C-alpha positions as a Markdown table, in Angstrom:
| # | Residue | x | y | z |
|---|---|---|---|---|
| 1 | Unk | 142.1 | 140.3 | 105.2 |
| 2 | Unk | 140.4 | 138.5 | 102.1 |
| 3 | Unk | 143.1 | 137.3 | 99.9 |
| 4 | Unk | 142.1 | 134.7 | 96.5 |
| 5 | Unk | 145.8 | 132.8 | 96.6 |
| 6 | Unk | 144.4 | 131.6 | 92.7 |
| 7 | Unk | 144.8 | 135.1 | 91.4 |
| 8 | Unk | 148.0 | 136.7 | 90.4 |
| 9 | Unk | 147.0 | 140.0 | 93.0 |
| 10 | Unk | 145.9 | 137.8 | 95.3 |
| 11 | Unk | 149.5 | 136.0 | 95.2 |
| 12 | Unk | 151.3 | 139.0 | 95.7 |
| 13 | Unk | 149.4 | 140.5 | 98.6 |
| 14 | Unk | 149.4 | 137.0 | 100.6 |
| 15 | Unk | 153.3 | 137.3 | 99.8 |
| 16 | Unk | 153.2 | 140.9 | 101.4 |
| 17 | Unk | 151.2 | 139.3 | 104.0 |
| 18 | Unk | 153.8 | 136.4 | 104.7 |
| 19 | Unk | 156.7 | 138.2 | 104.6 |
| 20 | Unk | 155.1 | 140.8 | 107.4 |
| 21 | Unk | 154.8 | 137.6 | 109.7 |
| 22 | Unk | 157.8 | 136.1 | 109.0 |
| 23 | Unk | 159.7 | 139.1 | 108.9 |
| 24 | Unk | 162.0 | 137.9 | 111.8 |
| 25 | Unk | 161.5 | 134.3 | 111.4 |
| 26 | Unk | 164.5 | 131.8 | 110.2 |
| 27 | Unk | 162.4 | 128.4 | 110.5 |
| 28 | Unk | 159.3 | 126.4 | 109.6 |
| 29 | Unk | 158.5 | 129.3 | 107.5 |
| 30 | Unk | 156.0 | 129.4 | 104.1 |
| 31 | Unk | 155.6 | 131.3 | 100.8 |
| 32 | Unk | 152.4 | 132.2 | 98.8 |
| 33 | Unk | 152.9 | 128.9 | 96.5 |
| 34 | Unk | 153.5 | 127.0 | 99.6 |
| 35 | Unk | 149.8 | 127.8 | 100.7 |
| 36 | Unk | 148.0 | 127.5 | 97.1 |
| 37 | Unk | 149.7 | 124.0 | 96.8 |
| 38 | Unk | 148.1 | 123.2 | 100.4 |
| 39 | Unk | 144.4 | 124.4 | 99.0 |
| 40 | Unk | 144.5 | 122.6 | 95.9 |
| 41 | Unk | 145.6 | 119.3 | 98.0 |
| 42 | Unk | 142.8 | 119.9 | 101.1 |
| 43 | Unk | 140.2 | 119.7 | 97.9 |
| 44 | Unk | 141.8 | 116.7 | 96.2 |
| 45 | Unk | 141.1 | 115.5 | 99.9 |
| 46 | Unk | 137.9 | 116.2 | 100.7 |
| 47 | Unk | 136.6 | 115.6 | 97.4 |
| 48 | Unk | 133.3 | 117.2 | 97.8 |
| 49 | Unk | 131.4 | 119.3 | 95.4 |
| 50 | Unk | 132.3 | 122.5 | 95.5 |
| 51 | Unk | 128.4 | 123.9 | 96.4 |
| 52 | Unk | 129.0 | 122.3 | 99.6 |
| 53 | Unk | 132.3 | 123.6 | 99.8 |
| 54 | Unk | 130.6 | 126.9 | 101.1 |
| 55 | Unk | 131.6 | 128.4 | 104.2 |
| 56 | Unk | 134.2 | 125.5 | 105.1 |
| 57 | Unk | 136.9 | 126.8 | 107.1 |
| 58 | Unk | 140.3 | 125.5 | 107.7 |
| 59 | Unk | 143.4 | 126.2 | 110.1 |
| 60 | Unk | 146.6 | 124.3 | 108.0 |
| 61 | Unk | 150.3 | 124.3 | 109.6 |
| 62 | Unk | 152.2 | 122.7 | 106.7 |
| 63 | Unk | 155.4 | 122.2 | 109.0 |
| 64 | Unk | 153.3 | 120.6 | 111.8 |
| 65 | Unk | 155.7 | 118.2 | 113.4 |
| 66 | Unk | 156.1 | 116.7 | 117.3 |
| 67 | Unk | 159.5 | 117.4 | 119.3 |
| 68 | Unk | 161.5 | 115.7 | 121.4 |
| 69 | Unk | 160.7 | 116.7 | 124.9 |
| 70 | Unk | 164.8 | 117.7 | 125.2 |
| 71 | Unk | 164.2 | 120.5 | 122.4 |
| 72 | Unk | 164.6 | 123.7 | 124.5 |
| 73 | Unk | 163.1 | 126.2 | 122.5 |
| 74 | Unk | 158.8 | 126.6 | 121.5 |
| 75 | Unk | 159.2 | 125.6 | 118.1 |
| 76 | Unk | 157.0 | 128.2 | 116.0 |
| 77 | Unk | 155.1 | 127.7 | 112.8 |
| 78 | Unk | 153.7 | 129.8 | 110.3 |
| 79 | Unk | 149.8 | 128.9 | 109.9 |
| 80 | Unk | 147.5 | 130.2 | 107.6 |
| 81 | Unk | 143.3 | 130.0 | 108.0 |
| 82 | Unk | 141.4 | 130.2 | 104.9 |
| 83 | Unk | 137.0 | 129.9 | 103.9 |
| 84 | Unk | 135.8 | 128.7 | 100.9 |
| 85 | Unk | 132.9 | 131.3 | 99.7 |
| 86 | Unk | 131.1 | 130.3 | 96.4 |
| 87 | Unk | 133.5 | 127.8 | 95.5 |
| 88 | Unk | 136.9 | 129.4 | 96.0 |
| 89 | Unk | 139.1 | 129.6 | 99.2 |
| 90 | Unk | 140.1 | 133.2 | 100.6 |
| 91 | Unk | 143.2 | 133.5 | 103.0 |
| 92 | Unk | 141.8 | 135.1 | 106.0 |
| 93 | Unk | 144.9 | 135.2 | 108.2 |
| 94 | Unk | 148.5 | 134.5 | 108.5 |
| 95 | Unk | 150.3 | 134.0 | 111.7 |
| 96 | Unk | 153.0 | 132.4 | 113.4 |
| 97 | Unk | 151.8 | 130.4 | 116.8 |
| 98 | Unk | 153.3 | 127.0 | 118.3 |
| 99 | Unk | 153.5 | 124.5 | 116.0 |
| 100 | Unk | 150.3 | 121.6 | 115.7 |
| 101 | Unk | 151.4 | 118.2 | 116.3 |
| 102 | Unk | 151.1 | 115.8 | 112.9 |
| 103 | Unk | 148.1 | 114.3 | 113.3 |
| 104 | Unk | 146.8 | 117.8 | 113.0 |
| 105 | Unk | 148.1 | 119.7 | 110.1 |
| 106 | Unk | 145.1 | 120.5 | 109.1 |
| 107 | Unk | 141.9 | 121.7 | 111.4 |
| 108 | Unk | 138.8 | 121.6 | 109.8 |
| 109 | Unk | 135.6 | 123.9 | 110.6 |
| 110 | Unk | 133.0 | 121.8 | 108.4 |
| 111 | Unk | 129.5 | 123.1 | 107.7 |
| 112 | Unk | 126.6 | 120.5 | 108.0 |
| 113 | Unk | 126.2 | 120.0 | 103.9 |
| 114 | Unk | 130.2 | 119.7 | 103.8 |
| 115 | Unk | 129.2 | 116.8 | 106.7 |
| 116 | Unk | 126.6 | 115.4 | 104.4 |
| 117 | Unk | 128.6 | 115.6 | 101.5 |
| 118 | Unk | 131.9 | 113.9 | 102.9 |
| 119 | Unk | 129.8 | 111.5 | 104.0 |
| 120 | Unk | 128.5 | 110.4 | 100.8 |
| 121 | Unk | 131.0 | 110.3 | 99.0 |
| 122 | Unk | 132.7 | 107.8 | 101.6 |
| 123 | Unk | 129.5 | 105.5 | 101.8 |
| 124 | Unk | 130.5 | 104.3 | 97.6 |
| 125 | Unk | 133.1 | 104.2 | 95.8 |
| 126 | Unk | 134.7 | 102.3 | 92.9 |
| 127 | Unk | 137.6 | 99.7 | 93.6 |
């Protein structure tokens, strides 16, 4: 699976693809608008350009969360994984698995000019 979430086909098939998932699923669920609205935020972000945007990959769990150690049940969480190929970001899976904790909504699989690049444009800035 290859899904563009910026395209109006590409919205309906990762929608097709969700609700497949979630099919049986009550909680921590997410829709197709629910994962665009993640993208757009990871690259507000990272703030890199988008050439070195290539080949970043990404593992997000919008509902990550931690549980009391009294809650009975493995709490479940629909995760996505997306790439970014030539400057656009491509759904490559949809799943539901145990939820992250908070501190790690979102994984991050950066390529070495995404390194370079992030850390540039932390080393100056304007107040």
């Amino acid at each position: 699976m290859k899904i563009n979430p910026f395209t109006t086909s590409g919205m309906e098939k990762l929608a097709a693809a969700l609700d497949e998932v979630q099919r049986r699923a009550k909680v921590r669920t997410i829709s197709a608008d629910d994962v665009k609205s993640a993208l757009l935020t990871i690259n507000k972000k990272l703030d890199i350009p988008k050439k070195h945007m290539d080949g970043v990959q990404i593992c997000v769990d919008i509902h990550a969360q931690t549980f009391p150690s009294a809650y009975k049940y493995r709490p479940e969480s629909t995760q996505f994984v997306a790439v970014n190929i030539r400057g656009a970001w491509y759904v490559t899976g949809v799943s539901r698995s145990d939820t992250m904790r908070p501190t790690k909504a979102v994984l991050c699989k950066l390529t070495d000019g995404a390194k370079a690049a992030l850390l540039e444009s932390r080393t100056s800035f304007a107040l």
